[in-house]
mmCIF file of C-alpha atoms in Angstrom:
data_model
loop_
_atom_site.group_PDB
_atom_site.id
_atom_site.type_symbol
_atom_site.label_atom_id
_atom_site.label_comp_id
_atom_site.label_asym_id
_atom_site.label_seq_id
_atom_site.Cartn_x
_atom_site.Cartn_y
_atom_site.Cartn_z
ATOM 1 C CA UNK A 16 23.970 52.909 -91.841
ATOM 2 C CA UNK A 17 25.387 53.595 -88.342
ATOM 3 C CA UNK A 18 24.916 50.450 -85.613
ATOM 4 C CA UNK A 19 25.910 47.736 -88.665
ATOM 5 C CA UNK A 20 28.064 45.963 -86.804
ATOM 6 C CA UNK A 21 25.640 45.237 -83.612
ATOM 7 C CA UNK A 22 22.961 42.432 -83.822
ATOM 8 C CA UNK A 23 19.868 44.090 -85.454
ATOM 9 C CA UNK A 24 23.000 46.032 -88.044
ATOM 10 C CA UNK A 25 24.371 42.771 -88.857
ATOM 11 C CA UNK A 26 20.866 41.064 -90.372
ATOM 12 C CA UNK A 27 20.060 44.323 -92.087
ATOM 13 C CA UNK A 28 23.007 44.236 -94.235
ATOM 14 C CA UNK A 29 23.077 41.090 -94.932
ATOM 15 C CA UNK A 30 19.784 41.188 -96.474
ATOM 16 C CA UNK A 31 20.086 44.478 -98.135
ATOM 17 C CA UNK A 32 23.639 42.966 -99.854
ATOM 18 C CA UNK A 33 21.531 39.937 -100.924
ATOM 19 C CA UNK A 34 18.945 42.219 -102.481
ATOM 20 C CA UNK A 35 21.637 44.198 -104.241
ATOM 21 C CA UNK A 36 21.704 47.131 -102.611
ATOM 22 C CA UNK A 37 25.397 49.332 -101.998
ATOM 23 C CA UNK A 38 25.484 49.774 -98.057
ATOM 24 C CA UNK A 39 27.785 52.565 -96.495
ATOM 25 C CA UNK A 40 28.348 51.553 -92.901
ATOM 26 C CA UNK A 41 29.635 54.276 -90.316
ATOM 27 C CA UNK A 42 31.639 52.334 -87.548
ATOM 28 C CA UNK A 43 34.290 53.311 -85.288
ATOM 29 C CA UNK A 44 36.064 50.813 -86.788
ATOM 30 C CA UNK A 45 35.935 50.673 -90.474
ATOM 31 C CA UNK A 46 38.585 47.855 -91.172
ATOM 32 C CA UNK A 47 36.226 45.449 -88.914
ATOM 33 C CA UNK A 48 33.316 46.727 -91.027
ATOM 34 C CA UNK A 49 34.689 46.012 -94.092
ATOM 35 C CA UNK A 50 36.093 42.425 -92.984
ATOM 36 C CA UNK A 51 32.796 41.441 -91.122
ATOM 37 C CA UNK A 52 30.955 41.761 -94.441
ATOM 38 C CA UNK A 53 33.479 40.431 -96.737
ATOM 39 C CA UNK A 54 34.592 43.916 -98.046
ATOM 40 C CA UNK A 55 31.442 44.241 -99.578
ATOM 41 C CA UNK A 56 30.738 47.126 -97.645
ATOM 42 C CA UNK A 57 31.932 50.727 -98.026
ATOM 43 C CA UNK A 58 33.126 51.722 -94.389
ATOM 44 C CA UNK A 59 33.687 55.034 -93.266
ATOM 45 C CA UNK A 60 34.986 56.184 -89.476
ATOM 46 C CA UNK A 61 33.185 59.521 -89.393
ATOM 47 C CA UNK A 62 30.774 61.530 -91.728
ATOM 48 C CA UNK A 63 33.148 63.511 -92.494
ATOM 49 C CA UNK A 64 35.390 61.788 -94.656
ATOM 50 C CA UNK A 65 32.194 61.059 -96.814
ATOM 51 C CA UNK A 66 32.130 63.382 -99.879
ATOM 52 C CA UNK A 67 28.681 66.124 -99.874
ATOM 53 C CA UNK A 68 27.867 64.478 -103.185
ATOM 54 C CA UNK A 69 27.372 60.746 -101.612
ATOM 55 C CA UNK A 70 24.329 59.584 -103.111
ATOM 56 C CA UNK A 71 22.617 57.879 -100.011
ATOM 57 C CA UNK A 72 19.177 57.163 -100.666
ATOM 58 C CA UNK A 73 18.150 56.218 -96.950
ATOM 59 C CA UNK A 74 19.753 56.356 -93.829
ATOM 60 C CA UNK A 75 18.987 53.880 -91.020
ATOM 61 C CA UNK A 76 20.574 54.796 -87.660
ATOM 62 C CA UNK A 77 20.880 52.191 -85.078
ATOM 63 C CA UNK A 78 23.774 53.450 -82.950
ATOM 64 C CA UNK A 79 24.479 53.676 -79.705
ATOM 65 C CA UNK A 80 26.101 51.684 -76.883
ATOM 66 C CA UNK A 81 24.389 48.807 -75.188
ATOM 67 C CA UNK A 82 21.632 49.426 -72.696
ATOM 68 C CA UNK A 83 21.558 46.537 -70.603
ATOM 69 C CA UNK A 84 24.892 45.722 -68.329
ATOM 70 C CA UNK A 85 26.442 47.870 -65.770
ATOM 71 C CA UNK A 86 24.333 49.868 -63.434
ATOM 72 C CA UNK A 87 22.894 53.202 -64.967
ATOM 73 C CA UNK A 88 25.116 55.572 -63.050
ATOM 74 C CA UNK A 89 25.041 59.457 -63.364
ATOM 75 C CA UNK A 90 28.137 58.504 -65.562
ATOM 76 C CA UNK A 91 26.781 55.977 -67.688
ATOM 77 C CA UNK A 92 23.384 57.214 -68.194
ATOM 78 C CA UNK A 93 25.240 60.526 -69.840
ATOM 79 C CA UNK A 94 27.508 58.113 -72.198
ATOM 80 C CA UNK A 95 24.484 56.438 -73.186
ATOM 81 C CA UNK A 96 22.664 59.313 -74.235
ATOM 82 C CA UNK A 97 26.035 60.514 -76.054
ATOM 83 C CA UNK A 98 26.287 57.816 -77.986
ATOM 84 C CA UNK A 99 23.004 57.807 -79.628
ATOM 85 C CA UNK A 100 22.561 61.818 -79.957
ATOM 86 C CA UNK A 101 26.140 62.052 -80.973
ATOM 87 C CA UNK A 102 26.185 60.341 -83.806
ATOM 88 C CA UNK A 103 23.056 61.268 -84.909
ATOM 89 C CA UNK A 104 23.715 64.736 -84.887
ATOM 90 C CA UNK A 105 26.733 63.957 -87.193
ATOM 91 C CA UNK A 106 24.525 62.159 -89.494
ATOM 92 C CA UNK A 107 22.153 65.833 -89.619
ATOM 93 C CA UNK A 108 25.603 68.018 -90.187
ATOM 94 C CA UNK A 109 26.033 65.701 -92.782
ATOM 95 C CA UNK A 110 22.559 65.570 -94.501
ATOM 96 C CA UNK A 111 22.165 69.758 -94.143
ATOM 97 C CA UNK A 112 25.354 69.502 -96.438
ATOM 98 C CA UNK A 113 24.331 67.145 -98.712
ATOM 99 C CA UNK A 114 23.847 67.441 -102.603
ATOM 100 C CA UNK A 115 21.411 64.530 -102.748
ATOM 101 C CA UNK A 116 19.067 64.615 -99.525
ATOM 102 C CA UNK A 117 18.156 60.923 -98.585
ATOM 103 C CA UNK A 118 14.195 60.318 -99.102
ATOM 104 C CA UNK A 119 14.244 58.695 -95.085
ATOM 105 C CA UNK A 120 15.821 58.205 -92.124
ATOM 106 C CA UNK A 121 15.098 55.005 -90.086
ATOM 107 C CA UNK A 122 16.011 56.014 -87.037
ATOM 108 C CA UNK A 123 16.468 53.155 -83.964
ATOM 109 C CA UNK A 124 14.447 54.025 -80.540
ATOM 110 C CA UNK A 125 12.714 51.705 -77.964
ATOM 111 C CA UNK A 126 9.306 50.589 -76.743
ATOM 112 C CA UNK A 127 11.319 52.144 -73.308
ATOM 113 C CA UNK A 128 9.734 55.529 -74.726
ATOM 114 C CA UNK A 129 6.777 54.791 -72.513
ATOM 115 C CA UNK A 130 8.535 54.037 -69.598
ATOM 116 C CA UNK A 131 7.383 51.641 -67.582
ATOM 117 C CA UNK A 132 4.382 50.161 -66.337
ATOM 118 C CA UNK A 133 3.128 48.640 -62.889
ATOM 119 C CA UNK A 134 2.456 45.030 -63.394
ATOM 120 C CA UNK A 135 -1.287 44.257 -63.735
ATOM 121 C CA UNK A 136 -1.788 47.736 -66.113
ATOM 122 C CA UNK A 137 -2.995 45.902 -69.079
ATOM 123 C CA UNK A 138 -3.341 49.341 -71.016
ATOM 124 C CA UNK A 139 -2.447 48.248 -74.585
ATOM 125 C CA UNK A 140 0.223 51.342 -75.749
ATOM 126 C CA UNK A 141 0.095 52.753 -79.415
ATOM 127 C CA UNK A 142 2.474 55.399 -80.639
ATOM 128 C CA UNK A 143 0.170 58.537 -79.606
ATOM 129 C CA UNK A 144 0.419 56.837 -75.578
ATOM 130 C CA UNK A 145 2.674 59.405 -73.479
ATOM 131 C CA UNK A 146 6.249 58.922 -72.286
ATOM 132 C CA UNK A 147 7.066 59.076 -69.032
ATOM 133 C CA UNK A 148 9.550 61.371 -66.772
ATOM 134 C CA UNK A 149 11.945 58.141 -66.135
ATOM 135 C CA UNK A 150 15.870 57.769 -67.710
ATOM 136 C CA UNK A 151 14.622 55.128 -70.382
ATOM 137 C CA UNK A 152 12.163 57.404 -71.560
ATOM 138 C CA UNK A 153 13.882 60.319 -71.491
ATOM 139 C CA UNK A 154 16.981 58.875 -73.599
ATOM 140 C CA UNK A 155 14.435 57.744 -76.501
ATOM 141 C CA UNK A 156 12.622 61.011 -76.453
ATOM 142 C CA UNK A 157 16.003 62.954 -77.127
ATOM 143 C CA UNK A 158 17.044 60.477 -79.496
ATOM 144 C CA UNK A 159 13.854 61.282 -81.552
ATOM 145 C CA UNK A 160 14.063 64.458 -80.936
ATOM 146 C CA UNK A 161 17.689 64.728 -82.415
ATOM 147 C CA UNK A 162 16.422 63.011 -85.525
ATOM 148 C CA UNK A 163 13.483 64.965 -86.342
ATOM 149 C CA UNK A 164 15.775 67.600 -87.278
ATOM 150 C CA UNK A 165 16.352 65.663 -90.493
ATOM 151 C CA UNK A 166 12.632 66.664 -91.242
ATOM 152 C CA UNK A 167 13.668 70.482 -91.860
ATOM 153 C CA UNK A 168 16.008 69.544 -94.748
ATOM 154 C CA UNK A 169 12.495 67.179 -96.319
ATOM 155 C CA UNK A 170 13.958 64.168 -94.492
ATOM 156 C CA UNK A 171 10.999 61.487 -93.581
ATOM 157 C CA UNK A 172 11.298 60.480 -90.209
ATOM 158 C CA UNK A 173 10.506 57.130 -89.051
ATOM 159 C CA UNK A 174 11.299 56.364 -85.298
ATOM 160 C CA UNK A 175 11.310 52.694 -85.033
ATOM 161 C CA UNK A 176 10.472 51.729 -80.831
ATOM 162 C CA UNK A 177 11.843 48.106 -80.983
ATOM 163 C CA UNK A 178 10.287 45.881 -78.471
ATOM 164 C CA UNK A 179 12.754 42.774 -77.667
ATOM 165 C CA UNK A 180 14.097 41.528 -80.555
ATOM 166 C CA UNK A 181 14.162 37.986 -81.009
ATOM 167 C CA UNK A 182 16.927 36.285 -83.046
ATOM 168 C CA UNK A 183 19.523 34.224 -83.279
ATOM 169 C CA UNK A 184 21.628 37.248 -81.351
ATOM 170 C CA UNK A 185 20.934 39.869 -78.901
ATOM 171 C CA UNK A 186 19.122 38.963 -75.443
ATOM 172 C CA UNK A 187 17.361 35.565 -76.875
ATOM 173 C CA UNK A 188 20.234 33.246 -76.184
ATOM 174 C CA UNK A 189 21.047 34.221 -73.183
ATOM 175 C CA UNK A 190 17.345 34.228 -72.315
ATOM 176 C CA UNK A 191 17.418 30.878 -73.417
ATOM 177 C CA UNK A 192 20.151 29.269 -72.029
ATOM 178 C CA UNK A 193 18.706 28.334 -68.445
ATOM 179 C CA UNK A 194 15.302 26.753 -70.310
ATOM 180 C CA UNK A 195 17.857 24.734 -72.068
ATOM 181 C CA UNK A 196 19.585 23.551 -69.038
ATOM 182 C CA UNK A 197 16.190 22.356 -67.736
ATOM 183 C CA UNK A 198 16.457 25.518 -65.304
ATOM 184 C CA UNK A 199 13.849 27.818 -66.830
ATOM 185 C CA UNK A 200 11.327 29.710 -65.170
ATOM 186 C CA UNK A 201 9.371 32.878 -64.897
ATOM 187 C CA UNK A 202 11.081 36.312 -64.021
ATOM 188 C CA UNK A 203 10.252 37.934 -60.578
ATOM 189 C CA UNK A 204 5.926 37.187 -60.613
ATOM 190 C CA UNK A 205 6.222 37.071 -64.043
ATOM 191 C CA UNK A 206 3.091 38.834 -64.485
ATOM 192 C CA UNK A 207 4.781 41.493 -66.217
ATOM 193 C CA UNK A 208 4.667 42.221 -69.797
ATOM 194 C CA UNK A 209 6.783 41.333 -72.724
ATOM 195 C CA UNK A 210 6.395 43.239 -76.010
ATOM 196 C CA UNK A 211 8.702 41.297 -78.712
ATOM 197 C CA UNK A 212 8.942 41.153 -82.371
ATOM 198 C CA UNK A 213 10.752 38.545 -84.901
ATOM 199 C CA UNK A 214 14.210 39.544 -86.332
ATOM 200 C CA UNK A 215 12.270 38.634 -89.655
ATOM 201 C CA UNK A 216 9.459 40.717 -89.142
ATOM 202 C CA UNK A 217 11.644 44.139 -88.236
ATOM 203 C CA UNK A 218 13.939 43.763 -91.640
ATOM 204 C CA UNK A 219 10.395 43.362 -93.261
ATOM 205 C CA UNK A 220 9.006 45.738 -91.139
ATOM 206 C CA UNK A 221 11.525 48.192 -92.177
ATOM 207 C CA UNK A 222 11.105 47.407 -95.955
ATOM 208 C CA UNK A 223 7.509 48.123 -95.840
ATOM 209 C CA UNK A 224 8.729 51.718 -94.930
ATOM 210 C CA UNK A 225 11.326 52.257 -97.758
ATOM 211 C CA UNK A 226 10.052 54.730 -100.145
ATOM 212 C CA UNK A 227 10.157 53.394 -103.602
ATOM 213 C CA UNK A 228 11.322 57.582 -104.709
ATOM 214 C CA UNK A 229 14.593 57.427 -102.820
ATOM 215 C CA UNK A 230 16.188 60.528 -103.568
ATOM 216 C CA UNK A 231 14.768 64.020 -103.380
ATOM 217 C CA UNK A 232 17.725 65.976 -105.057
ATOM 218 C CA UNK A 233 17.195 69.362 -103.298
ATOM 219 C CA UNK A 234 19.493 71.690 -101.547
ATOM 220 C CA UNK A 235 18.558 72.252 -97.788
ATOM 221 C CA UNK A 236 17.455 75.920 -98.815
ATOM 222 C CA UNK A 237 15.166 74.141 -101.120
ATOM 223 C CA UNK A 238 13.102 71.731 -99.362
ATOM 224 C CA UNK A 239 10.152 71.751 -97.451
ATOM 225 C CA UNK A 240 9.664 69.856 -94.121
ATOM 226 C CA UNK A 241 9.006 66.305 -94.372
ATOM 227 C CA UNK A 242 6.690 63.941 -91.945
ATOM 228 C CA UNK A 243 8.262 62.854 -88.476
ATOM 229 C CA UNK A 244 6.305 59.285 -87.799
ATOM 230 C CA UNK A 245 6.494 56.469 -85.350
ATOM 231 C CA UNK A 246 5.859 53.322 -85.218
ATOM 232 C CA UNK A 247 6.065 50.186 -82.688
ATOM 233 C CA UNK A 248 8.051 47.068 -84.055
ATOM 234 C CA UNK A 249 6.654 44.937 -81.777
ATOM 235 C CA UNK A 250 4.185 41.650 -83.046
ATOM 236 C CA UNK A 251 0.528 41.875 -81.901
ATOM 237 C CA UNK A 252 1.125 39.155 -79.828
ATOM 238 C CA UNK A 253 2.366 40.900 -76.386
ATOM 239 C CA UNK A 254 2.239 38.286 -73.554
ATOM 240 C CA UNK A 255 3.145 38.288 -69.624
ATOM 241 C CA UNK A 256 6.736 37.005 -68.671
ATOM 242 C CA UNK A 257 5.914 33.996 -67.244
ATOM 243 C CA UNK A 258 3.708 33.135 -70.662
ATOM 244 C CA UNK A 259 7.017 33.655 -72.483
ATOM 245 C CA UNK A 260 8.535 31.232 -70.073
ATOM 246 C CA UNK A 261 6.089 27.939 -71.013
ATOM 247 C CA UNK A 262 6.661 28.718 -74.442
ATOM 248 C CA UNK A 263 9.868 28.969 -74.275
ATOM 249 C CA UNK A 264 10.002 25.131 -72.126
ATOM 250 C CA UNK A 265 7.605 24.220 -74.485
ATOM 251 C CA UNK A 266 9.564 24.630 -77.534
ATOM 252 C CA UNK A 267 12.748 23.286 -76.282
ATOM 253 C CA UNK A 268 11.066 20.332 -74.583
ATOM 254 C CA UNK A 269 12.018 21.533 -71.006
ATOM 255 C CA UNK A 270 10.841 22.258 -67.917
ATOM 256 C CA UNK A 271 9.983 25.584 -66.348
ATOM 257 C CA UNK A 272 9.643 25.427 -62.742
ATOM 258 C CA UNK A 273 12.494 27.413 -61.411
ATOM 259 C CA UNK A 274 11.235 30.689 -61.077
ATOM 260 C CA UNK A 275 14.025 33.936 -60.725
ATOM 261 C CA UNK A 276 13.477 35.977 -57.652
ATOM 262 C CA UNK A 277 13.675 39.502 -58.401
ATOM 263 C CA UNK A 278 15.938 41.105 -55.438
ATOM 264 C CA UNK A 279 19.038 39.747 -57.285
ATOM 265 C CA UNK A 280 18.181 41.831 -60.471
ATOM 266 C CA UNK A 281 16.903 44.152 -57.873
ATOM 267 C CA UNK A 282 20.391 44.590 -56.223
ATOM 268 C CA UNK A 283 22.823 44.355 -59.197
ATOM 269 C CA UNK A 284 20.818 46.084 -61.914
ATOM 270 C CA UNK A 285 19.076 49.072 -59.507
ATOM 271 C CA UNK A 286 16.684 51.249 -61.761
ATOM 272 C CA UNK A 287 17.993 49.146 -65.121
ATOM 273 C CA UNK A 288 16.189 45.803 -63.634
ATOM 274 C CA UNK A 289 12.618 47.836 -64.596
ATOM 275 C CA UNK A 290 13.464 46.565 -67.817
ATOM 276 C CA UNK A 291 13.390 43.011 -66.974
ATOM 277 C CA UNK A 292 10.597 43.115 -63.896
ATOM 278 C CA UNK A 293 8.181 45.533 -65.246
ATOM 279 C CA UNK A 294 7.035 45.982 -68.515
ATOM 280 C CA UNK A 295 4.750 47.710 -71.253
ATOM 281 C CA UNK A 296 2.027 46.143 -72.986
ATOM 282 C CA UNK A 297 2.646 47.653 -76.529
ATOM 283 C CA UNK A 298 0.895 47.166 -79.698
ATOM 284 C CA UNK A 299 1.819 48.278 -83.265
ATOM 285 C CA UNK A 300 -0.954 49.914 -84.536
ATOM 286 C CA UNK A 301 0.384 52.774 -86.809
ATOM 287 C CA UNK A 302 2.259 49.433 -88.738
ATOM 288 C CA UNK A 303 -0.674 47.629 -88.927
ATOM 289 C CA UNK A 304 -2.884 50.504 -90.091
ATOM 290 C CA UNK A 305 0.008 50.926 -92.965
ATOM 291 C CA UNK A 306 -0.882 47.676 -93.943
ATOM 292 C CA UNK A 307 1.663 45.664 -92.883
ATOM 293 C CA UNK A 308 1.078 41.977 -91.968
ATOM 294 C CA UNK A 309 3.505 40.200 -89.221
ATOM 295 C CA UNK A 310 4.578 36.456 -90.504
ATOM 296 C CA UNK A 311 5.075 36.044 -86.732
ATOM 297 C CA UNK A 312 1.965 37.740 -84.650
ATOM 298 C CA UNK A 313 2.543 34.905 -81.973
ATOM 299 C CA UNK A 314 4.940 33.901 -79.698
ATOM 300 C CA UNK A 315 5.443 30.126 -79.781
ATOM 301 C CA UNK A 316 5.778 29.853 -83.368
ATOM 302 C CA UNK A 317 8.322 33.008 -83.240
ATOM 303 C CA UNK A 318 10.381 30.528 -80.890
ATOM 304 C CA UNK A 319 10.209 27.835 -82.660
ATOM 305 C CA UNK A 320 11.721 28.885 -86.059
ATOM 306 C CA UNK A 321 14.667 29.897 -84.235
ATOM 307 C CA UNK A 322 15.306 27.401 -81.694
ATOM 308 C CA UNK A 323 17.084 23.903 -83.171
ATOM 309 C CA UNK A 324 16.487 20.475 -82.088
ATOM 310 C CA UNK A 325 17.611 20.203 -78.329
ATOM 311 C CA UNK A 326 18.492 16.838 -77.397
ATOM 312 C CA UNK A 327 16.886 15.417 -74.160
ATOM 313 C CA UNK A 328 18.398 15.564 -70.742
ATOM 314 C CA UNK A 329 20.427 12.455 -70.230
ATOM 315 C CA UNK A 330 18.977 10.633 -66.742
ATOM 316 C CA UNK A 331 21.836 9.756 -64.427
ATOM 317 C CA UNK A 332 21.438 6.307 -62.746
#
């Protein structure tokens, strides 16, 4: 697993520890791997050191540096995509090498794939909608396209498009934190849409895509191209911003009446605050025609099982 040590990593190895499963984590930093997770992880700081005749029956690949945060600069924008095609293209060396050739690769991507849309474009988006000739989009389409390599040595692909994760890391608490100051509000009109899935729901999503054959045994000579698929791990339950914003008052028995002008994003994020203002209205129909079932398909009750008991705002005077 590359990305273990980031939010989405850090739930994903938990649960595959608790299920008995033997994780290998790449990190920059093994020793911090290996403490992190009680040295019950094996921790490696490049592919290389990892012998041709590691049996790794799946490989999920969340790396890469964090989107949100400084302004995308010519600079940053080329670190970003570095960071994700980088390492993925060490994890490919490493597979075309391999004795044992994993069954699947997970790889991470982003409901950002289809760029951006202009609020009050309902169009619901499924994995067959087009991308769109903007930075976001054009860093997940290289970062799929990187992995689909795998497919030559009979990899399976799966390109997971996360929409906003919600958990008890990532963006949620800091999402949170004004609603529970009793300072919430909408985003910009907040008539833009929000495409989100439960932390829950993505580990089981991601389950529901393990093969139960995990290891194909051939030689890169031997095997025959495998399936490159996609799917959307977002819940069925898309809703605009400021719909997000009463639920999110709602279940932390607050108000939301202080909307967030947009210039301020505007002016510190430039072309990153798209992400925040805009939106995509994105649905997850090639998981749902798999047969998968979300546990949380709607938003309030998403919020709820991860939001404590918030005590009331004391009245001065």
């Amino acid at each position: 697993m590359t990305g273990a040590t980031g939010f989405i990593g850090q739930e994903l190895v938990r649960a595959l520890l608790d299920d008995g499963h033997t994780v290998t984590a790449l990190s920059r930093d093994p020793e911090r791997a290996r403490s992190l997770f009680d040295g019950l992880v094996h921790a490696v700081g490049n592919m290389a050191s990892l012998p041709d005749d590691h049996r790794v029956d799946v490989i999920v690949n969340l790396a890469g540096a964090r989107i949100l945060g400084a302004r995308w600069t010519d600079r940053r924008k080329q670190m970003l995509m570095q960071s994700r095609i980088g390492t993925t293209r060490s994890l490919l060396e490493w597979i075309a090498r391999s004795t044992h050739k994993p069954a699947l690769l997970l790889n991470g991507s982003a409901i950002g794939y289809y760029g951006v849309r202009p609020q009050g474009d309902d169009t619901p988006l499924s994995e067959d909608s087009p991308p769109q000739p903007v930075f976001m989009s054009q860093l997940c389409q290289a970062w799929e396209a990187e992995a689909a390599k795998a497919a030559n040595c009979g990899v399976r692909v799966a390109c997971m498009r996360f929409g906003l994760v919600l958990g008890h890391g990532g963006a949620l608490p800091m999402m949170l934190f004004p609603f529970k100051l009793g300072l919430g509000g909408r985003t910009g009109t907040g008539r833009q849409w929000l495409s989100w899935i439960h932390i829950h729901d993505l580990l089981r999503g991601m389950a529901h895509l393990w093969p139960r054959e995990t290891t194909r045994g051939e030689d890169s000579s031997q095997a025959s191209p495998a399936p490159v698929e996609a799917y959307n791990f977002v819940a069925p339950g898309a809703v605009h911003q400021a719909d997000f914003a009463k639920a999110a008052a709602s279940v932390l028995h607050r108000p939301a009446l202080l909307p967030a002008p947009a210039w301020p994003l505007r002016l510190a994020l430039g072309e990153q605050s798209d992400l925040v203002l805009e939106g995509q209205r994105v649905v997850p129909k090639a998981l749902t025609a798999s047969g998968f079932v979300f546990d949380f398909p709607d938003i309030r009750p998403a919020l709820a099982s991860l939001c404590g008991p918030v005590r009331p705002i004391e009245r001065v005077g």
